[in-house]
């Protein structure tokens, strides 16, 4: 049929046109339904995917639970307590054998503790012997105090001949050299060691006694009691032989029949038999469940009783072990505390904290063979004794003179010191080097003689004076001593002093003159010092001041004891030469006896 024919038929036949429109509308409806079905399928696929993912997550969780349940058998199954077939307690378990094995392990542990404690007792018994041995090894040469406060005398180590005497000698020397007991000195050391080893021996003995008499017997009794309890636990094995498993199978059968009857009553009630009535089967099922729960509860009570008794028994065992170890720790703590109190603390408060020179200083301070290091050295100015500054000890004048020899007619130079009692001649002015006089003339036996006149024409000539020594007894004959000085003024100073002193009757009277001379010299010395200081402050010429002071001093010294030249009582030697003066002295000597004096015998 051509295209034109078709069109013609459509136009010409209106019924065909109406059918075509209906067909088109139906097709569109079918398309919409198809699209809706496709959307539904897509949604169902998405839901299926989500369900699959949830299911896979549940499977993973179950796998994790299964993996963890391998270590914990009780976590293998998460049972619902409402399910009649879900039994929460083990049915085929053997708890009595397991519990008996556990307490058998406790018996093995207690046996190990007993072995250890017995060895501790043996060790502490040996410690007691060793501590006593160490006490005997304390042989310091000092007395020591034991724990009772009694003095302990160390015995000599060797018992050979002479050992006891040597020990006593060392003991006495040590007592002399070191500080006594109780001063934190070396002498405290044997007491500290003796008390430490004594307390250590007592503590070791106490530990051994406590373990052997209390701890070990209690553990042995506990171990025997555990053996009895293990037998009692094994005797409870019959309590766990139950019919819970068989009752569970019967419950399962009754539950299956009940489910079938309910389903049949809903689907095809005509075929339901009277004996399979859900009412009757439910009654039968409830009776079976109660019977199963009764057996299950009996088994549960057996578990509770066994586990409760095991818990209490293990509590007793654990407490006994704890008590034993607590006592042992306390004993060790007491031993450690004893070491700290009896050794460390005493050493720390004694010899360990002392200065290294502590004993030495005490030894030197009390021993008379040594000098106290704090004792200062004495000076001569610190010495004080009776008549130390008596005027008899002062000198009136000192200086160089020349004395004429008695036999050789020559002059010898010497250093002379005039005191209130004697005129001494020394070899030199250094009295430390030459302390013994060459000659000494007692002023009680002397009188002044003549002296030379002043030579104005020849001022550098020697000027002489004569000192007459009187006869003193039979052995000491008289003699005229001729002295000469370098200047007239110096000679007159000596002459004046000797004349003044020999005129006085007693040394004490002469000493007053010496004291007055000392006083005048002190005043002049202090005045000289003040003027020197003033000259330094004002800028005055020190040299000129010192020269004027020397001239005044010489003048004062000449006028103190000098005799005026116009005094008719003073004899003068003529201005003749020296030989004339010497002959005059010889004539005086010739008039005396030939008995030699003590003074002249020294020349």
Coordinates of C-alpha atoms in Angstrom, one line a residue:
X1 CA 0.0 0.0 0.0
X2 CA 1.4 3.4 -1.1
X3 CA 1.8 6.3 1.0
X4 CA -0.9 8.2 -0.7
X5 CA -3.3 5.3 -0.3
X6 CA -2.6 5.1 3.4
X7 CA -3.3 8.7 4.0
X8 CA -6.4 8.4 2.0
X9 CA -7.6 5.5 4.1
X10 CA -6.9 7.4 7.3
X11 CA -8.9 10.3 6.2
X12 CA -11.6 8.4 4.8
X13 CA -12.0 6.0 7.9
X14 CA -12.6 8.0 11.3
X15 CA -12.8 4.7 13.4
X16 CA -9.2 3.9 12.6
X17 CA -8.1 7.4 13.6
X18 CA -9.7 7.0 17.1
X19 CA -8.0 3.7 17.7
X20 CA -4.7 5.2 16.8
X21 CA -5.0 7.9 19.4
X22 CA -6.0 5.4 22.1
X23 CA -3.0 3.3 21.2
X24 CA -0.7 6.3 21.5
X25 CA -2.1 7.2 24.9
X26 CA -1.7 3.7 26.1
X27 CA 1.8 3.6 24.9
X28 CA 2.6 6.7 26.8
X29 CA 1.1 5.3 30.0
X30 CA 3.2 2.2 29.6
X31 CA 6.3 4.3 29.2
X32 CA 5.5 6.2 32.4
X33 CA 5.0 2.9 34.3
X34 CA 8.2 1.5 32.9
X35 CA 10.1 4.6 34.0
X36 CA 8.5 4.3 37.5
X37 CA 9.5 0.6 37.6
X38 CA 13.0 1.5 36.7
X39 CA 13.2 4.1 39.4
X40 CA 11.8 1.6 41.9
X41 CA 14.4 -0.9 40.8
X42 CA 17.1 1.7 41.2
X43 CA 15.9 2.5 44.7
X44 CA 15.7 -1.2 45.6
X45 CA 19.3 -1.6 44.3
X46 CA 20.4 1.2 46.5
X47 CA 18.6 -0.2 49.5
X48 CA 20.1 -3.6 48.7
X49 CA 23.6 -2.1 48.6
X50 CA 23.1 -0.3 51.9
X51 CA 21.7 -3.5 53.5
X52 CA 24.6 -5.4 52.1
X53 CA 27.1 -2.9 53.6
X54 CA 25.3 -3.1 57.0
X55 CA 25.3 -6.9 56.8
X56 CA 29.0 -6.9 55.9
X57 CA 29.7 -4.6 58.9
X58 CA 27.8 -6.9 61.1
X59 CA 29.8 -9.8 59.8
X60 CA 33.0 -8.0 60.5
X61 CA 31.9 -7.2 64.0
X62 CA 31.0 -10.8 64.6
X63 CA 34.4 -11.8 63.3
X64 CA 36.0 -9.3 65.7
X65 CA 33.9 -10.7 68.6
X66 CA 34.8 -14.2 67.6
X67 CA 38.5 -13.3 67.5
X68 CA 38.4 -11.8 71.0
X69 CA 36.3 -14.6 72.3
X70 CA 39.1 -17.0 71.7
X71 CA 40.9 -15.6 74.7
X72 CA 37.7 -15.3 76.8
X73 CA 35.6 -18.4 76.4
X74 CA 32.7 -16.7 78.1
X75 CA 32.4 -14.2 75.3
X76 CA 32.0 -16.7 72.5
X77 CA 28.2 -16.4 72.5
X78 CA 26.1 -13.4 73.3
X79 CA 23.1 -15.2 74.5
X80 CA 19.7 -13.7 75.1
X81 CA 18.5 -14.6 78.7
X82 CA 14.9 -14.6 77.4
X83 CA 15.6 -17.4 75.0
X84 CA 14.5 -20.7 76.6
X85 CA 17.2 -22.6 74.6
X86 CA 20.0 -20.1 75.7
X87 CA 21.7 -21.5 78.8
X88 CA 24.1 -18.9 80.4
X89 CA 26.0 -21.4 82.6
X90 CA 28.4 -24.1 81.4
X91 CA 26.6 -27.5 81.3
X92 CA 29.4 -29.9 80.6
X93 CA 32.1 -28.1 82.7
X94 CA 34.3 -29.6 85.4
X95 CA 34.9 -26.7 87.9
X96 CA 35.9 -28.9 90.8
X97 CA 39.0 -30.3 89.0
X98 CA 40.0 -26.8 87.8
X99 CA 39.6 -25.3 91.3
X100 CA 41.4 -28.2 92.9
X101 CA 44.3 -27.7 90.4
X102 CA 44.3 -24.0 91.3
X103 CA 44.7 -24.6 95.0
X104 CA 47.3 -27.3 94.2
X105 CA 49.2 -24.5 92.6
X106 CA 48.8 -22.4 95.7
X107 CA 50.3 -25.3 97.7
X108 CA 53.3 -25.3 95.4
X109 CA 53.7 -21.6 95.9
X110 CA 53.5 -22.0 99.7
X111 CA 56.0 -24.8 99.5
X112 CA 58.4 -22.5 97.7
X113 CA 57.9 -19.8 100.4
X114 CA 58.6 -22.4 103.1
X115 CA 61.8 -23.4 101.3
X116 CA 62.8 -19.7 101.0
X117 CA 62.0 -18.9 104.7
X118 CA 63.9 -21.9 105.9
X119 CA 66.9 -20.7 104.0
X120 CA 66.4 -17.2 105.5
X121 CA 66.4 -18.8 109.0
X122 CA 69.6 -20.6 108.2
X123 CA 71.2 -17.5 106.8
X124 CA 70.2 -15.4 109.9
X125 CA 71.5 -18.1 112.2
X126 CA 74.8 -17.8 110.4
X127 CA 74.5 -14.0 110.6
X128 CA 74.2 -14.2 114.4
X129 CA 77.4 -16.3 114.5
X130 CA 79.2 -13.9 112.1
X131 CA 78.1 -10.8 114.1
X132 CA 79.4 -12.3 117.3
X133 CA 82.7 -13.1 115.4
X134 CA 82.9 -9.5 114.3
X135 CA 82.3 -8.4 117.9
X136 CA 85.4 -10.4 118.9
X137 CA 87.3 -8.8 116.1
X138 CA 87.0 -5.3 117.7
X139 CA 90.4 -5.0 119.4
X140 CA 90.9 -1.3 119.5
X141 CA 93.0 -0.2 122.5
X142 CA 90.0 1.7 124.0
X143 CA 87.3 0.7 126.4
X144 CA 83.9 0.2 124.7
X145 CA 80.3 0.2 125.9
X146 CA 78.0 -2.6 124.9
X147 CA 74.3 -2.5 124.4
X148 CA 73.7 -2.7 128.2
X149 CA 76.0 0.3 128.8
X150 CA 78.7 -1.8 130.5
X151 CA 82.4 -1.2 129.6
X152 CA 84.0 -3.8 127.4
X153 CA 87.8 -4.3 127.6
X154 CA 89.3 -5.5 124.3
X155 CA 91.4 -8.6 124.5
X156 CA 94.8 -8.9 122.8
X157 CA 94.7 -10.7 119.4
X158 CA 97.7 -12.8 120.1
X159 CA 98.2 -14.9 123.2
X160 CA 101.9 -15.2 122.8
X161 CA 104.4 -14.3 125.6
X162 CA 104.4 -10.6 126.1
X163 CA 101.3 -9.9 124.1
X164 CA 99.2 -9.0 127.1
X165 CA 101.8 -6.6 128.4
X166 CA 102.1 -5.0 125.0
X167 CA 98.3 -4.7 124.8
X168 CA 98.1 -3.0 128.2
X169 CA 100.9 -0.6 127.1
X170 CA 99.0 0.3 123.9
X171 CA 95.8 0.7 125.9
X172 CA 97.4 3.2 128.3
X173 CA 99.0 5.1 125.4
X174 CA 95.8 5.4 123.5
X175 CA 94.0 6.6 126.6
X176 CA 96.6 9.3 126.9
X177 CA 96.7 10.3 123.3
X178 CA 93.0 10.6 122.3
X179 CA 89.9 12.2 123.6
X180 CA 87.9 10.1 126.1
X181 CA 84.7 8.2 125.3
X182 CA 81.7 10.3 124.5
X183 CA 83.3 13.2 122.6
X184 CA 82.8 11.9 119.1
X185 CA 86.4 11.0 118.9
X186 CA 88.2 7.9 117.7
X187 CA 87.5 6.3 121.1
X188 CA 83.8 6.2 120.3
X189 CA 84.4 4.0 117.2
X190 CA 84.8 0.6 119.0
X191 CA 81.6 1.4 121.1
X192 CA 79.7 2.2 117.9
X193 CA 80.9 -0.9 116.1
X194 CA 80.3 -3.1 119.2
X195 CA 76.8 -1.9 119.6
X196 CA 76.1 -2.1 115.9
X197 CA 77.2 -5.8 115.6
X198 CA 75.5 -6.6 118.9
X199 CA 72.2 -5.1 117.7
X200 CA 72.6 -6.8 114.3
X201 CA 73.1 -10.2 116.0
X202 CA 70.0 -9.6 118.1
X203 CA 67.9 -8.5 115.1
X204 CA 69.1 -11.5 113.1
X205 CA 68.2 -13.8 116.0
X206 CA 64.8 -12.1 116.3
X207 CA 64.2 -12.6 112.6
X208 CA 65.2 -16.2 112.7
X209 CA 63.0 -16.8 115.7
X210 CA 60.0 -15.0 114.2
X211 CA 60.2 -16.9 111.0
X212 CA 60.9 -20.4 112.5
X213 CA 58.4 -20.2 115.3
X214 CA 55.5 -18.2 113.7
X215 CA 55.6 -17.8 110.0
X216 CA 56.9 -21.2 108.9
X217 CA 54.5 -23.2 111.1
X218 CA 51.5 -21.1 109.9
X219 CA 52.4 -21.7 106.3
X220 CA 52.9 -25.4 106.9
X221 CA 49.4 -25.6 108.6
X222 CA 47.9 -23.7 105.7
X223 CA 49.5 -26.1 103.2
X224 CA 48.0 -29.1 105.1
X225 CA 44.6 -27.4 105.3
X226 CA 44.7 -26.8 101.5
X227 CA 45.2 -30.4 100.9
X228 CA 42.1 -31.2 102.9
X229 CA 40.1 -28.5 101.1
X230 CA 41.2 -29.8 97.7
X231 CA 39.8 -33.2 98.6
X232 CA 36.6 -31.5 99.7
X233 CA 36.4 -29.7 96.4
X234 CA 36.9 -32.9 94.4
X235 CA 34.1 -34.5 96.4
X236 CA 31.6 -31.9 95.1
X237 CA 32.1 -33.2 91.6
X238 CA 28.7 -35.0 91.7
X239 CA 26.9 -31.7 92.2
X240 CA 27.8 -30.8 88.6
X241 CA 26.5 -34.0 87.0
X242 CA 23.1 -32.6 85.9
X243 CA 20.4 -33.3 83.2
X244 CA 20.3 -29.7 82.0
X245 CA 21.5 -30.7 78.6
X246 CA 18.8 -33.4 78.2
X247 CA 16.1 -31.0 79.4
X248 CA 17.3 -28.5 76.9
X249 CA 16.8 -31.0 74.1
X250 CA 13.3 -31.8 75.3
X251 CA 12.5 -28.0 75.4
X252 CA 13.8 -27.7 71.9
X253 CA 11.5 -30.4 70.7
X254 CA 8.4 -29.0 72.5
X255 CA 9.3 -25.6 71.1
X256 CA 9.4 -26.9 67.6
X257 CA 6.1 -28.6 68.0
X258 CA 4.6 -25.4 69.4
X259 CA 5.9 -23.4 66.4
X260 CA 4.5 -26.0 63.9
X261 CA 1.0 -26.0 65.5
X262 CA 0.7 -22.3 65.5
X263 CA 1.8 -22.1 61.9
X264 CA -0.6 -24.9 60.9
X265 CA -3.5 -23.3 62.8
X266 CA -2.9 -20.1 60.8
X267 CA -2.4 -21.7 57.4
X268 CA -4.5 -24.8 57.3
X269 CA -6.5 -25.2 60.5
X270 CA -8.5 -28.1 59.0
X271 CA -5.5 -30.4 59.2
X272 CA -4.8 -29.4 62.9
X273 CA -5.2 -32.4 65.2
X274 CA -6.6 -31.9 68.8
X275 CA -3.4 -33.0 70.4
X276 CA -1.5 -30.4 68.4
X277 CA -3.7 -27.5 69.7
X278 CA -1.4 -24.6 70.4
X279 CA -2.9 -24.2 73.8
X280 CA -2.0 -27.7 74.8
X281 CA 1.4 -27.5 73.3
X282 CA 2.1 -24.2 75.1
X283 CA 1.1 -25.7 78.4
X284 CA 3.5 -28.6 77.7
X285 CA 6.2 -26.3 76.6
X286 CA 5.9 -24.1 79.8
X287 CA 6.1 -27.2 82.0
X288 CA 9.3 -28.3 80.2
X289 CA 10.8 -24.8 80.4
X290 CA 10.2 -24.8 84.2
X291 CA 11.7 -28.2 84.6
X292 CA 14.7 -27.1 82.5
X293 CA 15.1 -23.9 84.6
X294 CA 14.9 -25.9 87.8
X295 CA 17.7 -28.2 86.8
X296 CA 19.6 -25.2 85.5
X297 CA 19.2 -23.3 88.7
X298 CA 20.3 -26.3 90.7
X299 CA 23.5 -26.2 88.6
X300 CA 23.8 -22.5 89.0
X301 CA 23.5 -22.8 92.8
X302 CA 26.3 -25.4 92.7
X303 CA 28.5 -23.0 90.8
X304 CA 27.7 -20.2 93.2
X305 CA 28.5 -22.3 96.2
X306 CA 31.7 -23.7 94.7
X307 CA 32.9 -20.3 93.6
X308 CA 32.0 -18.6 96.8
X309 CA 33.8 -21.2 98.9
X310 CA 36.8 -21.0 96.6
X311 CA 36.8 -17.3 96.9
X312 CA 36.8 -17.4 100.6
X313 CA 39.5 -20.1 100.7
X314 CA 41.8 -18.2 98.3
X315 CA 41.2 -15.1 100.4
X316 CA 42.4 -16.9 103.4
X317 CA 45.4 -18.3 101.5
X318 CA 46.3 -14.9 100.1
X319 CA 46.0 -13.2 103.4
X320 CA 48.3 -15.7 105.0
X321 CA 50.9 -15.2 102.3
X322 CA 50.5 -11.4 102.7
X323 CA 50.9 -11.7 106.4
X324 CA 54.0 -13.8 106.1
X325 CA 55.6 -11.4 103.6
X326 CA 54.5 -8.4 105.7
X327 CA 56.2 -9.9 108.7
X328 CA 59.3 -10.7 106.7
X329 CA 59.4 -7.1 105.2
X330 CA 58.9 -5.7 108.7
X331 CA 61.9 -7.7 110.0
X332 CA 64.0 -6.6 107.1
X333 CA 62.9 -3.0 107.7
X334 CA 63.9 -3.4 111.4
X335 CA 67.3 -4.7 110.4
X336 CA 67.8 -1.8 107.9
X337 CA 66.6 0.7 110.6
X338 CA 69.0 -0.8 113.1
X339 CA 71.9 -0.3 110.6
X340 CA 70.9 3.3 110.1
X341 CA 70.4 4.0 113.8
X342 CA 73.2 2.0 115.3
X343 CA 75.9 2.7 112.7
X344 CA 75.1 5.4 110.1
X345 CA 73.6 7.9 112.5
X346 CA 76.2 7.5 115.2
X347 CA 79.1 7.7 112.7
X348 CA 77.5 10.7 111.1
X349 CA 77.1 12.5 114.4
X350 CA 80.5 11.4 115.5
X351 CA 83.8 10.9 113.7
X352 CA 82.4 11.4 110.2
X353 CA 81.5 15.0 110.9
X354 CA 84.6 16.0 112.9
X355 CA 87.3 18.1 111.4
X356 CA 90.5 16.2 110.5
X357 CA 92.5 18.1 113.0
X358 CA 90.0 17.5 115.8
X359 CA 91.9 14.8 117.6
X360 CA 95.3 16.4 117.0
X361 CA 94.3 19.7 118.5
X362 CA 92.9 18.0 121.6
X363 CA 96.0 15.8 121.9
X364 CA 98.4 18.8 121.6
X365 CA 96.4 20.9 124.0
X366 CA 96.4 18.3 126.9
X367 CA 99.8 16.7 126.4
X368 CA 102.6 18.5 128.4
X369 CA 105.2 17.6 125.8
X370 CA 103.7 19.9 123.2
X371 CA 102.8 23.6 123.0
X372 CA 99.3 24.8 122.5
X373 CA 99.2 26.1 118.9
X374 CA 97.1 29.1 120.1
X375 CA 99.6 30.1 122.7
X376 CA 101.4 33.3 121.5
X377 CA 105.1 33.7 121.7
X378 CA 106.3 35.8 124.6
X379 CA 108.2 39.0 124.2
X380 CA 110.8 40.4 126.5
X381 CA 108.6 43.4 127.1
X382 CA 105.8 41.1 128.4
X383 CA 108.0 39.6 131.2
X384 CA 107.3 40.8 134.7
X385 CA 109.1 39.8 137.8
X386 CA 110.0 41.1 141.2
X387 CA 112.4 44.1 141.3
X388 CA 112.3 44.2 137.5
X389 CA 112.5 48.0 137.3
X390 CA 114.4 48.6 140.6
X391 CA 116.7 51.5 140.4
X392 CA 119.6 49.2 141.4
X393 CA 119.4 47.7 137.9
X394 CA 119.9 51.0 136.1
X395 CA 123.2 52.3 134.7
X396 CA 124.5 55.7 135.5
X397 CA 126.9 56.0 132.6
X398 CA 128.5 53.8 129.9
X399 CA 131.1 54.4 127.2
X400 CA 134.6 53.7 126.1
X401 CA 137.6 54.4 128.4
X402 CA 141.2 53.3 128.4
X403 CA 142.8 51.7 131.5
X404 CA 146.4 51.6 132.3
X405 CA 147.9 48.2 132.9
X406 CA 149.3 47.5 136.3
X407 CA 152.5 45.9 135.1
X408 CA 153.1 46.8 131.4
X409 CA 152.4 50.5 131.8
X410 CA 150.3 50.4 128.6
X411 CA 146.7 51.3 128.1
X412 CA 143.9 49.0 126.9
X413 CA 140.6 50.2 125.6
X414 CA 137.4 48.8 127.0
X415 CA 133.7 49.5 127.3
X416 CA 132.7 50.6 130.8
X417 CA 129.4 50.6 132.5
X418 CA 128.9 52.5 135.8
X419 CA 126.1 51.1 138.0
X420 CA 125.0 52.0 141.5
X421 CA 127.3 49.1 142.8
X422 CA 130.1 48.5 140.3
X423 CA 132.2 49.8 137.5
X424 CA 132.3 47.0 135.0
X425 CA 134.7 46.6 132.1
X426 CA 133.5 44.7 129.0
X427 CA 135.3 43.7 125.8
X428 CA 132.6 45.4 123.6
X429 CA 129.3 47.3 124.0
X430 CA 127.5 44.2 122.6
X431 CA 126.5 42.6 126.0
X432 CA 124.8 39.7 124.2
X433 CA 128.1 38.7 122.6
X434 CA 130.3 39.5 125.7
X435 CA 128.0 39.4 128.7
X436 CA 130.7 38.7 131.4
X437 CA 132.8 41.7 132.5
X438 CA 136.5 41.6 132.1
X439 CA 136.9 43.4 135.4
X440 CA 134.5 44.8 138.0
X441 CA 135.4 47.4 140.7
X442 CA 133.0 47.7 143.7
X443 CA 132.1 51.2 144.4
X444 CA 132.0 50.4 148.2
X445 CA 135.8 49.9 148.0
X446 CA 136.7 52.8 145.7
X447 CA 137.3 56.5 146.1
X448 CA 138.0 59.1 143.5
X449 CA 141.5 60.5 143.1
X450 CA 143.0 63.2 141.0
X451 CA 142.2 64.2 137.4
X452 CA 144.0 66.1 134.6
X453 CA 143.5 69.8 134.1
X454 CA 142.0 71.1 130.9
X455 CA 144.6 71.6 128.2
X456 CA 143.4 74.6 126.1
X457 CA 146.6 74.6 124.0
X458 CA 146.3 70.9 123.1
X459 CA 142.6 69.9 123.3
X460 CA 143.2 66.5 121.6
X461 CA 145.3 65.2 124.3
X462 CA 144.1 62.3 126.5
X463 CA 142.7 63.3 129.9
X464 CA 143.1 61.0 132.9
X465 CA 141.6 60.4 136.3
X466 CA 142.5 58.1 139.1
X467 CA 140.2 55.7 140.9
X468 CA 141.6 54.4 144.2
X469 CA 140.6 50.9 145.2
X470 CA 140.9 50.4 149.0
X471 CA 142.3 47.4 150.7
X472 CA 139.6 44.9 151.4
X473 CA 140.8 42.1 153.6
X474 CA 144.1 40.4 153.5
X475 CA 143.8 39.0 150.0
X476 CA 142.7 42.2 148.2
X477 CA 145.3 44.9 148.4
X478 CA 144.7 48.5 147.4
X479 CA 145.5 49.8 143.9
X480 CA 145.2 53.1 142.0
X481 CA 143.5 52.6 138.6
X482 CA 144.3 55.2 136.0
X483 CA 141.7 55.8 133.3
X484 CA 141.8 58.2 130.4
X485 CA 139.2 59.5 128.0
X486 CA 139.3 61.1 124.6
X487 CA 138.2 64.6 125.8
X488 CA 138.2 66.6 128.9
X489 CA 134.4 67.0 129.1
X490 CA 134.0 63.2 128.8
X491 CA 136.6 62.6 131.4
X492 CA 135.0 65.1 133.8
X493 CA 131.6 63.5 133.2
X494 CA 133.0 60.1 134.4
X495 CA 134.9 61.7 137.2
X496 CA 131.9 63.7 138.5
X497 CA 129.7 60.6 138.4
X498 CA 132.3 58.4 140.2
X499 CA 132.9 61.1 142.8
X500 CA 129.2 61.5 143.5
X501 CA 128.6 57.7 143.7
X502 CA 131.6 56.8 145.8
X503 CA 130.7 59.5 148.3
X504 CA 127.4 57.8 149.1
X505 CA 127.4 55.0 151.7
X506 CA 125.0 52.5 150.2
X507 CA 124.0 51.2 146.8
X508 CA 120.4 52.2 147.4
X509 CA 121.5 55.8 147.8
X510 CA 123.5 55.6 144.6
X511 CA 120.5 53.9 142.9
X512 CA 118.4 57.0 143.6
X513 CA 120.9 59.0 141.5
X514 CA 120.6 56.4 138.7
X515 CA 116.8 56.7 138.8
X516 CA 117.0 60.4 138.6
X517 CA 119.4 60.2 135.7
X518 CA 116.9 57.7 134.0
X519 CA 114.1 60.2 134.6
X520 CA 116.0 63.1 133.1
X521 CA 116.9 61.1 130.1
X522 CA 113.3 60.0 129.6
X523 CA 112.1 63.7 129.8
X524 CA 114.8 64.7 127.3
X525 CA 113.9 61.9 125.0
X526 CA 110.2 62.7 125.0
X527 CA 110.9 66.4 124.5
X528 CA 113.2 65.5 121.6
X529 CA 110.4 63.5 120.0
X530 CA 107.9 66.3 120.4
X531 CA 110.2 68.8 118.9
X532 CA 111.0 66.5 116.0
X533 CA 107.3 66.1 115.3
X534 CA 106.8 69.8 115.5
X535 CA 109.6 70.4 113.2
X536 CA 108.1 68.0 110.7
X537 CA 104.8 69.8 110.9
X538 CA 106.2 73.4 110.7
X539 CA 109.0 72.6 108.3
X540 CA 111.8 73.6 110.8
X541 CA 115.3 72.3 110.1
X542 CA 115.6 69.0 111.9
X543 CA 119.3 68.9 111.7
X544 CA 119.8 72.2 113.5
X545 CA 117.2 71.3 116.1
X546 CA 118.9 67.9 116.7
X547 CA 122.3 69.6 117.0
X548 CA 121.0 72.1 119.6
X549 CA 119.3 69.3 121.5
X550 CA 122.6 67.3 121.6
X551 CA 124.4 70.3 122.9
X552 CA 121.8 70.8 125.6
X553 CA 121.9 67.1 126.5
X554 CA 125.7 67.2 126.8
X555 CA 125.5 70.3 129.0
X556 CA 122.9 68.7 131.2
X557 CA 124.9 65.5 131.6
X558 CA 128.0 67.5 132.5
X559 CA 126.2 69.6 135.1
X560 CA 124.2 66.8 136.8
X561 CA 127.1 65.2 138.7
X562 CA 130.0 67.3 137.7
X563 CA 132.1 69.1 140.3
X564 CA 132.9 72.8 139.7
X565 CA 136.5 73.5 138.6
X566 CA 137.1 76.1 141.3
X567 CA 136.2 73.7 144.1
X568 CA 139.3 73.4 146.3
X569 CA 138.3 69.9 147.4
X570 CA 138.8 68.5 143.9
X571 CA 142.4 67.5 143.2
X572 CA 143.7 68.2 139.8
X573 CA 146.5 66.5 138.0
X574 CA 149.2 69.0 136.9
X575 CA 149.7 70.0 133.3
X576 CA 152.8 67.8 133.2
X577 CA 153.2 65.2 130.6
X578 CA 151.6 61.7 130.9
X579 CA 154.7 60.2 132.4
X580 CA 154.3 62.4 135.5
X581 CA 150.8 61.4 136.0
X582 CA 151.7 57.7 135.6
X583 CA 154.6 58.1 138.1
X584 CA 152.1 59.7 140.6
X585 CA 149.8 56.7 140.2
X586 CA 152.8 54.4 140.7
X587 CA 153.8 56.1 143.9
X588 CA 150.3 55.6 145.3
X589 CA 150.5 51.9 144.3
X590 CA 153.9 51.5 145.9
X591 CA 152.5 52.7 149.2
X592 CA 150.0 49.8 149.4
X593 CA 150.7 46.3 150.4
X594 CA 151.9 43.7 147.9
X595 CA 148.8 41.5 148.4
X596 CA 147.1 41.2 145.0
X597 CA 143.4 42.2 144.9
X598 CA 140.7 40.3 143.1
X599 CA 140.2 43.2 140.6
X600 CA 143.8 43.4 139.6
X601 CA 144.2 39.7 139.3
X602 CA 141.9 39.8 136.3
X603 CA 144.2 42.1 134.3

